[in-house]
Amino acid sequence: MSVSLKEIADQGQFDAFENPGPLTHGLPAMAYTDADFFQLEQEKLFPDSWMCVAYAHDLPKTGDVSPVEVAGRPILLVRNADGDIGAFQNVCRHRCMKLVDAPKNVGKLLKCPYHAWSYDLLGKLRSAPHFGGIDNQTPENFNFDDHGLVPVPCGTWGHWVFVNLNGNAGALSDHVAPLANRLNGVDLSDLKLVGVLDFGEVDTNWKFLMENFIEPYHVPVVHSSTTDQPLADHYVVNDGTCLGSAVDIDRAEGVEGRAGSLNVSSRYLTLFPNFVLGRYFPDQLGVHVNLPVASGKTRQYRAIYKTDGVEPCEQEGQALKKLWWDVHKEDHEMCERLQQGRASAVAAEGGVLSPCWEISVRRFQELVFNAVQ
Ligand code: FES
Ligand SMILES: [Fe+2]
């Protein structure tokens, strides 16, 4: 049953957030800790959005299938014979069994393990053995065309797979445009995958991982071992649903970019709600898939790409993986501690946001707040 924010929030809980005084407050603690608030996001925010749920390289071959949970629903990704990735409700049309529970290659047909109904890679029902009796697949009133897998709007941009559960989010190309426009000079069809870092489940709310990526305020403090960029070189990106920050090293006097570190000109960009892309000049891109699991848990994995069209050597790949593993562990520790801080009454009103460095965080939180109304 659907809940509303009014039903689950205590009287006045969002007052400080909604009515900024001289300083703006963040979202109250319950937005990060409360199971009902997470349920509200599962019902209203995630289904209404283009959620990035996988990398295209997760399904490299025709017949590859991969289950993913989106907003608590079982969804199935399928690479079809045209080379496209489609999405379906991961549910058999016979008795509604979850069809696929682990990534695999199914060849040309996807067979339900219960009574062997089979679907092709476009979701069409191809076989329902003995459904009407021995050797009878089509009892009266049963039409194969009415019992195919239920499609879910799905699209691929670059190497990244998005789904929009309720089909209300508009065209994917429009959704990605504000970020795509900031990638001039990058040929997304020629990215070289360096490696994937699988962080598993991080003990924090998905919003903390996003907010952390969006603001530059923490960078010189948390990542002091990998960068000496002064905060002054950073600026905030606050462009509708494309939020983040950036740093232009060549604006800083006497500071040179240093390949293999964070000391390079960078773009830290997101698309609301869960897509994260970092561009590190001259030739690197990183993309995170953040999958909200529960109010205090988020599954995260990250792909590292080269943008110069050159396959990275083993040594370079290992160095980049080590750099990014260490950097993200620093961020995860902060995000887990943000989550822990939410158990304190002090966090009830969400702390205060910098009017300079965290205006994009504020915008992100407003998008969340609006989406759960
Ligand atoms: S539930 Fe799938 S074939 Fe019966
Ligand atoms: Fe960080």
CSV table of C-alpha atoms and ligand atoms in Angstrom, one decimal:
chain,number,residue,atom,x,y,z
A,1,MET,CA,0.0,0.0,0.0
A,2,SER,CA,1.3,3.4,-0.9
A,3,VAL,CA,2.4,5.7,1.9
A,4,SER,CA,2.9,9.5,1.7
A,5,LEU,CA,5.5,11.7,3.3
A,6,LYS,CA,2.9,13.3,5.5
A,7,GLU,CA,2.0,10.0,6.9
A,8,ILE,CA,5.5,8.9,7.8
A,9,ALA,CA,7.1,12.1,8.9
A,10,ASP,CA,6.6,13.6,12.3
A,11,GLN,CA,5.0,17.0,12.5
A,12,GLY,CA,7.5,19.7,11.6
A,13,GLN,CA,10.3,17.2,10.7
A,14,PHE,CA,11.0,18.8,7.4
A,15,ASP,CA,10.4,22.4,8.6
A,16,ALA,CA,14.1,23.4,8.7
A,17,PHE,CA,14.6,21.9,5.3
A,18,GLU,CA,11.6,23.5,3.7
A,19,ASN,CA,12.1,26.9,5.3
A,20,PRO,CA,15.7,27.9,5.0
A,21,GLY,CA,16.7,30.8,7.2
A,22,PRO,CA,20.1,32.5,6.7
A,23,LEU,CA,21.6,29.0,6.3
A,24,THR,CA,20.1,26.0,4.5
A,25,HIS,CA,19.6,22.8,6.3
A,26,GLY,CA,20.1,19.4,4.8
A,27,LEU,CA,17.4,16.7,4.7
A,28,PRO,CA,16.5,15.5,8.2
A,29,ALA,CA,18.0,12.3,9.5
A,30,MET,CA,14.9,10.2,8.8
A,31,ALA,CA,15.4,10.6,5.1
A,32,TYR,CA,18.5,8.5,5.4
A,33,THR,CA,17.6,6.1,8.2
A,34,ASP,CA,13.9,5.5,8.1
A,35,ALA,CA,12.6,2.3,6.3
A,36,ASP,CA,9.3,4.0,5.4
A,37,PHE,CA,11.2,6.9,3.7
A,38,PHE,CA,13.2,4.4,1.7
A,39,GLN,CA,9.9,2.7,0.8
A,40,LEU,CA,8.6,6.0,-0.4
A,41,GLU,CA,11.7,6.4,-2.6
A,42,GLN,CA,11.1,2.8,-3.9
A,43,GLU,CA,7.5,3.7,-4.8
A,44,LYS,CA,7.8,7.2,-6.1
A,45,LEU,CA,11.4,8.4,-6.8
A,46,PHE,CA,13.1,5.4,-8.4
A,47,PRO,CA,10.3,4.2,-10.7
A,48,ASP,CA,9.8,7.7,-12.0
A,49,SER,CA,13.5,8.1,-13.0
A,50,TRP,CA,16.0,6.8,-15.4
A,51,MET,CA,18.0,4.6,-13.1
A,52,CYS,CA,21.4,3.4,-14.2
A,53,VAL,CA,21.4,-0.3,-13.3
A,54,ALA,CA,24.3,-1.9,-15.1
A,55,TYR,CA,27.2,-1.7,-17.5
A,56,ALA,CA,26.7,-2.9,-21.1
A,57,HIS,CA,29.9,-5.0,-20.6
A,58,ASP,CA,27.9,-6.9,-17.9
A,59,LEU,CA,26.1,-8.6,-20.9
A,60,PRO,CA,28.8,-8.9,-23.6
A,61,LYS,CA,27.2,-11.6,-25.8
A,62,THR,CA,23.9,-12.4,-27.4
A,63,GLY,CA,21.8,-14.5,-25.0
A,64,ASP,CA,23.4,-13.0,-21.9
A,65,VAL,CA,20.9,-12.3,-19.2
A,66,SER,CA,21.4,-10.5,-15.9
A,67,PRO,CA,18.9,-10.0,-13.0
A,68,VAL,CA,18.9,-6.7,-11.2
A,69,GLU,CA,16.6,-5.3,-8.5
A,70,VAL,CA,15.3,-1.8,-9.2
A,71,ALA,CA,13.1,-0.1,-6.6
A,72,GLY,CA,12.6,-3.5,-5.0
A,73,ARG,CA,11.3,-5.0,-8.2
A,74,PRO,CA,12.9,-8.0,-10.0
A,75,ILE,CA,14.1,-6.8,-13.4
A,76,LEU,CA,15.9,-8.8,-16.1
A,77,LEU,CA,18.3,-7.4,-18.6
A,78,VAL,CA,18.8,-9.4,-21.9
A,79,ARG,CA,21.2,-8.9,-24.8
A,80,ASN,CA,19.3,-9.8,-27.9
A,81,ALA,CA,20.4,-10.9,-31.4
A,82,ASP,CA,20.5,-7.3,-32.7
A,83,GLY,CA,23.1,-6.6,-30.0
A,84,ASP,CA,20.7,-4.4,-28.0
A,85,ILE,CA,20.0,-4.7,-24.3
A,86,GLY,CA,16.4,-4.9,-23.3
A,87,ALA,CA,14.7,-5.1,-19.9
A,88,PHE,CA,11.7,-7.1,-18.7
A,89,GLN,CA,10.0,-7.8,-15.5
A,90,ASN,CA,11.9,-10.8,-14.3
A,91,VAL,CA,8.8,-12.8,-13.8
A,92,CYS,CA,7.4,-15.8,-15.7
A,93,ARG,CA,3.9,-15.3,-17.1
A,94,HIS,CA,2.7,-18.7,-15.9
A,95,ARG,CA,2.8,-18.6,-12.1
A,96,CYS,CA,4.9,-15.4,-11.8
A,97,MET,CA,8.1,-17.1,-10.6
A,98,LYS,CA,11.3,-15.0,-10.6
A,99,LEU,CA,12.8,-16.2,-13.9
A,100,VAL,CA,16.5,-15.6,-13.5
A,101,ASP,CA,18.4,-15.4,-10.3
A,102,ALA,CA,22.0,-15.1,-11.6
A,103,PRO,CA,23.8,-13.8,-14.7
A,104,LYS,CA,24.2,-16.4,-17.4
A,105,ASN,CA,24.0,-17.1,-21.1
A,106,VAL,CA,20.7,-18.7,-22.1
A,107,GLY,CA,21.4,-19.1,-25.9
A,108,LYS,CA,18.3,-18.3,-27.8
A,109,LEU,CA,15.6,-19.2,-25.2
A,110,LEU,CA,15.0,-18.3,-21.7
A,111,LYS,CA,13.4,-21.2,-19.9
A,112,CYS,CA,11.5,-21.0,-16.6
A,113,PRO,CA,12.9,-23.6,-14.2
A,114,TYR,CA,9.4,-24.4,-12.8
A,115,HIS,CA,7.3,-25.7,-15.7
A,116,ALA,CA,9.6,-24.9,-18.6
A,117,TRP,CA,7.7,-22.1,-20.3
A,118,SER,CA,10.2,-20.6,-22.7
A,119,TYR,CA,10.7,-17.0,-24.0
A,120,ASP,CA,12.9,-15.7,-26.8
A,121,LEU,CA,15.3,-12.8,-26.3
A,122,LEU,CA,12.7,-10.3,-27.3
A,123,GLY,CA,10.4,-11.6,-24.5
A,124,LYS,CA,7.9,-13.5,-26.8
A,125,LEU,CA,6.5,-16.7,-25.3
A,126,ARG,CA,7.7,-19.6,-27.5
A,127,SER,CA,6.7,-22.6,-25.6
A,128,ALA,CA,4.3,-23.6,-22.8
A,129,PRO,CA,4.7,-27.4,-22.7
A,130,HIS,CA,1.5,-29.4,-22.0
A,131,PHE,CA,-0.2,-26.3,-20.6
A,132,GLY,CA,-3.5,-27.5,-22.0
A,133,GLY,CA,-2.8,-31.3,-21.4
A,134,ILE,CA,-0.3,-33.7,-22.9
A,135,ASP,CA,1.0,-32.3,-26.2
A,136,ASN,CA,-1.4,-29.4,-26.1
A,137,GLN,CA,0.2,-26.0,-25.5
A,138,THR,CA,-2.8,-23.8,-26.5
A,139,PRO,CA,-5.9,-24.5,-24.5
A,140,GLU,CA,-9.0,-22.5,-25.4
A,141,ASN,CA,-8.7,-18.8,-24.6
A,142,PHE,CA,-4.9,-19.0,-24.3
A,143,ASN,CA,-2.9,-17.0,-26.8
A,144,PHE,CA,0.9,-16.9,-26.7
A,145,ASP,CA,0.9,-13.3,-27.8
A,146,ASP,CA,-0.8,-12.3,-24.5
A,147,HIS,CA,1.7,-14.0,-22.3
A,148,GLY,CA,5.2,-12.7,-23.3
A,149,LEU,CA,7.6,-11.2,-20.8
A,150,VAL,CA,6.5,-7.7,-19.7
A,151,PRO,CA,8.9,-5.1,-21.1
A,152,VAL,CA,10.4,-2.3,-19.0
A,153,PRO,CA,11.6,0.9,-20.8
A,154,CYS,CA,15.3,0.5,-21.1
A,155,GLY,CA,18.1,2.3,-23.0
A,156,THR,CA,21.8,2.3,-23.3
A,157,TRP,CA,23.9,5.5,-23.4
A,158,GLY,CA,27.6,5.0,-23.9
A,159,HIS,CA,28.4,1.8,-21.9
A,160,TRP,CA,25.6,2.3,-19.4
A,161,VAL,CA,22.2,0.7,-19.1
A,162,PHE,CA,19.3,2.7,-17.7
A,163,VAL,CA,15.7,1.6,-16.9
A,164,ASN,CA,12.6,3.7,-16.2
A,165,LEU,CA,10.1,1.5,-14.4
A,166,ASN,CA,7.0,3.5,-15.0
A,167,GLY,CA,7.9,4.9,-18.4
A,168,ASN,CA,7.2,8.5,-17.3
A,169,ALA,CA,10.8,9.8,-17.4
A,170,GLY,CA,10.8,11.0,-21.1
A,171,ALA,CA,13.4,10.2,-23.6
A,172,LEU,CA,16.7,8.9,-22.3
A,173,SER,CA,18.6,11.1,-24.7
A,174,ASP,CA,17.0,14.2,-23.1
A,175,HIS,CA,17.8,12.9,-19.7
A,176,VAL,CA,21.5,12.5,-20.4
A,177,ALA,CA,21.9,15.6,-22.5
A,178,PRO,CA,23.1,18.0,-19.7
A,179,LEU,CA,25.9,15.6,-18.9
A,180,ALA,CA,26.6,14.5,-22.4
A,181,ASN,CA,27.1,18.1,-23.4
A,182,ARG,CA,29.9,18.3,-20.9
A,183,LEU,CA,31.8,15.4,-22.5
A,184,ASN,CA,33.1,17.2,-25.6
A,185,GLY,CA,36.2,15.5,-26.9
A,186,VAL,CA,35.2,12.1,-25.6
A,187,ASP,CA,34.1,9.4,-28.1
A,188,LEU,CA,31.8,7.1,-26.0
A,189,SER,CA,31.9,4.5,-28.8
A,190,ASP,CA,35.7,4.2,-28.3
A,191,LEU,CA,36.1,3.8,-24.5
A,192,LYS,CA,38.5,1.2,-23.4
A,193,LEU,CA,37.5,-0.6,-20.2
A,194,VAL,CA,40.5,-0.7,-17.8
A,195,GLY,CA,38.8,-2.6,-15.0
A,196,VAL,CA,35.9,-2.8,-12.5
A,197,LEU,CA,36.0,-2.2,-8.8
A,198,ASP,CA,33.3,-4.0,-6.9
A,199,PHE,CA,32.7,-2.5,-3.6
A,200,GLY,CA,29.8,-4.7,-2.7
A,201,GLU,CA,27.3,-3.2,-0.2
A,202,VAL,CA,28.4,0.0,1.5
A,203,ASP,CA,26.8,0.7,4.8
A,204,THR,CA,25.3,4.0,3.9
A,205,ASN,CA,22.2,5.5,2.3
A,206,TRP,CA,22.5,5.9,-1.5
A,207,LYS,CA,22.0,9.7,-1.1
A,208,PHE,CA,25.2,10.1,0.9
A,209,LEU,CA,27.3,8.5,-1.9
A,210,MET,CA,25.7,10.9,-4.4
A,211,GLU,CA,26.0,13.9,-2.2
A,212,ASN,CA,29.6,13.1,-1.5
A,213,PHE,CA,30.4,12.9,-5.2
A,214,ILE,CA,28.6,16.2,-5.9
A,215,GLU,CA,30.5,18.5,-3.5
A,216,PRO,CA,34.1,19.5,-3.7
A,217,TYR,CA,34.3,20.8,-0.1
A,218,HIS,CA,35.7,17.5,1.3
A,219,VAL,CA,38.2,16.8,-1.5
A,220,PRO,CA,41.3,18.5,-0.1
A,221,VAL,CA,40.6,17.1,3.4
A,222,VAL,CA,39.6,13.5,2.7
A,223,HIS,CA,41.9,12.9,-0.3
A,224,SER,CA,45.0,14.8,0.9
A,225,SER,CA,47.2,11.8,0.1
A,226,THR,CA,46.2,11.8,-3.6
A,227,THR,CA,45.7,15.5,-4.3
A,228,ASP,CA,47.0,18.8,-3.2
A,229,GLN,CA,44.5,20.8,-5.3
A,230,PRO,CA,43.4,23.8,-3.3
A,231,LEU,CA,39.7,24.1,-2.7
A,232,ALA,CA,39.8,27.4,-4.4
A,233,ASP,CA,40.4,25.7,-7.8
A,234,HIS,CA,37.1,23.8,-7.6
A,235,TYR,CA,33.7,25.0,-8.7
A,236,VAL,CA,30.2,23.7,-8.4
A,237,VAL,CA,28.1,22.4,-11.3
A,238,ASN,CA,24.4,23.0,-10.7
A,239,ASP,CA,22.6,22.4,-13.9
A,240,GLY,CA,19.0,21.0,-13.5
A,241,THR,CA,19.4,17.3,-13.0
A,242,CYS,CA,23.2,17.4,-13.7
A,243,LEU,CA,24.9,18.1,-10.5
A,244,GLY,CA,28.5,18.0,-9.4
A,245,SER,CA,31.7,19.9,-9.3
A,246,ALA,CA,34.9,20.4,-11.3
A,247,VAL,CA,38.4,21.6,-11.0
A,248,ASP,CA,40.6,23.2,-13.7
A,249,ILE,CA,44.2,22.7,-12.7
A,250,ASP,CA,45.5,25.1,-15.3
A,251,ARG,CA,43.7,27.9,-13.5
A,252,ALA,CA,46.0,27.4,-10.6
A,253,GLU,CA,49.3,29.2,-10.6
A,254,GLY,CA,52.2,26.9,-10.5
A,255,VAL,CA,50.2,23.7,-10.2
A,256,GLU,CA,50.6,21.1,-12.9
A,257,GLY,CA,48.3,18.1,-13.5
A,258,ARG,CA,49.8,14.8,-12.4
A,259,ALA,CA,48.7,11.7,-14.3
A,260,GLY,CA,47.8,8.8,-12.0
A,261,SER,CA,46.6,11.0,-9.2
A,262,LEU,CA,43.7,13.2,-8.5
A,263,ASN,CA,45.9,16.2,-9.4
A,264,VAL,CA,44.4,16.6,-12.8
A,265,SER,CA,41.6,18.8,-14.2
A,266,SER,CA,38.5,16.9,-13.4
A,267,ARG,CA,34.7,16.8,-13.8
A,268,TYR,CA,32.7,15.1,-11.1
A,269,LEU,CA,29.2,14.9,-12.6
A,270,THR,CA,26.0,13.1,-11.8
A,271,LEU,CA,22.6,12.7,-13.3
A,272,PHE,CA,19.7,12.5,-10.8
A,273,PRO,CA,19.1,10.2,-9.2
A,274,ASN,CA,22.0,7.6,-9.2
A,275,PHE,CA,24.3,8.1,-12.2
A,276,VAL,CA,27.9,9.1,-11.5
A,277,LEU,CA,30.6,10.0,-14.0
A,278,GLY,CA,34.0,11.3,-13.3
A,279,ARG,CA,36.1,12.7,-16.1
A,280,TYR,CA,39.8,13.0,-15.3
A,281,PHE,CA,41.9,14.8,-18.0
A,282,PRO,CA,43.5,14.0,-20.2
A,283,ASP,CA,42.2,10.5,-20.8
A,284,GLN,CA,40.2,8.9,-18.0
A,285,LEU,CA,36.6,8.3,-17.2
A,286,GLY,CA,35.0,6.5,-14.2
A,287,VAL,CA,31.4,5.5,-13.9
A,288,HIS,CA,29.7,4.2,-10.8
A,289,VAL,CA,26.6,2.1,-10.6
A,290,ASN,CA,24.9,2.9,-7.3
A,291,LEU,CA,22.0,0.5,-6.4
A,292,PRO,CA,20.0,1.4,-3.3
A,293,VAL,CA,19.4,-1.7,-1.3
A,294,ALA,CA,18.0,-0.4,2.0
A,295,SER,CA,17.9,2.8,3.9
A,296,GLY,CA,21.5,2.1,5.2
A,297,LYS,CA,22.9,0.0,2.4
A,298,THR,CA,23.9,0.7,-1.2
A,299,ARG,CA,25.6,-1.6,-3.7
A,300,GLN,CA,28.3,0.2,-5.6
A,301,TYR,CA,30.6,-0.9,-8.4
A,302,ARG,CA,32.7,1.3,-10.6
A,303,ALA,CA,34.2,1.0,-14.1
A,304,ILE,CA,37.4,2.7,-15.1
A,305,TYR,CA,37.8,3.7,-18.8
A,306,LYS,CA,40.5,5.2,-21.0
A,307,THR,CA,39.2,7.8,-23.5
A,308,ASP,CA,42.3,7.9,-25.8
A,309,GLY,CA,41.3,4.8,-27.7
A,310,VAL,CA,44.5,3.0,-26.5
A,311,GLU,CA,44.2,-0.3,-24.6
A,312,PRO,CA,45.8,0.2,-21.2
A,313,CYS,CA,48.8,-2.0,-20.3
A,314,GLU,CA,48.6,-4.3,-17.3
A,315,GLN,CA,50.8,-2.1,-15.2
A,316,GLU,CA,48.8,1.0,-15.9
A,317,GLY,CA,45.5,-0.8,-15.2
A,318,GLN,CA,46.7,-2.1,-11.9
A,319,ALA,CA,47.9,1.4,-10.9
A,320,LEU,CA,44.6,3.0,-11.8
A,321,LYS,CA,42.6,0.3,-9.9
A,322,LYS,CA,44.7,0.9,-6.8
A,323,LEU,CA,44.3,4.6,-7.0
A,324,TRP,CA,40.6,4.5,-7.4
A,325,TRP,CA,40.1,1.7,-4.8
A,326,ASP,CA,41.9,3.8,-2.2
A,327,VAL,CA,40.1,7.1,-3.1
A,328,HIS,CA,36.7,5.4,-2.9
A,329,LYS,CA,37.5,3.7,0.3
A,330,GLU,CA,38.2,7.2,1.7
A,331,ASP,CA,34.8,8.3,0.5
A,332,HIS,CA,33.0,5.2,1.8
A,333,GLU,CA,34.4,5.7,5.2
A,334,MET,CA,33.0,9.3,5.3
A,335,CYS,CA,29.7,8.2,4.0
A,336,GLU,CA,29.4,5.4,6.5
A,337,ARG,CA,30.1,7.9,9.3
A,338,LEU,CA,27.6,10.3,7.9
A,339,GLN,CA,25.1,7.4,8.2
A,340,GLN,CA,26.2,6.6,11.8
A,341,GLY,CA,25.8,10.3,12.7
A,342,ARG,CA,22.2,10.2,11.8
A,343,ALA,CA,21.4,8.1,14.9
A,344,SER,CA,22.0,11.3,17.0
A,345,ALA,CA,19.3,13.7,17.8
A,346,VAL,CA,21.7,16.4,16.7
A,347,ALA,CA,21.2,15.2,13.1
A,348,ALA,CA,17.4,15.5,13.2
A,349,GLU,CA,17.5,18.8,11.2
A,350,GLY,CA,20.2,17.6,8.9
A,351,GLY,CA,23.1,19.9,9.7
A,352,VAL,CA,23.8,23.0,7.6
A,353,LEU,CA,25.0,23.3,4.0
A,354,SER,CA,27.7,25.6,2.7
A,355,PRO,CA,26.2,28.4,0.6
A,356,CYS,CA,29.2,28.2,-1.6
A,357,TRP,CA,30.3,24.5,-2.0
A,358,GLU,CA,27.1,22.6,-1.2
A,359,ILE,CA,24.5,24.4,-3.3
A,360,SER,CA,24.5,21.4,-5.7
A,361,VAL,CA,23.9,19.1,-2.7
A,362,ARG,CA,21.0,21.3,-1.7
A,363,ARG,CA,19.6,21.0,-5.3
A,364,PHE,CA,20.0,17.2,-5.1
A,365,GLN,CA,18.1,17.1,-1.9
A,366,GLU,CA,15.3,19.3,-3.3
A,367,LEU,CA,15.0,16.8,-6.2
A,368,VAL,CA,14.6,14.0,-3.7
A,369,PHE,CA,12.1,15.9,-1.6
A,370,ASN,CA,10.0,16.8,-4.6
A,371,ALA,CA,10.1,13.3,-5.9
A,372,VAL,CA,8.6,11.7,-2.7
A,373,GLN,CA,5.7,14.1,-2.4
B,1,FES,S1,6.0,-20.5,-13.2
B,1,FES,FE1,7.2,-20.4,-15.0
B,1,FES,S2,6.6,-22.1,-16.1
B,1,FES,FE2,5.4,-22.3,-14.4
B,2,FE,FE,35.7,12.1,-2.4
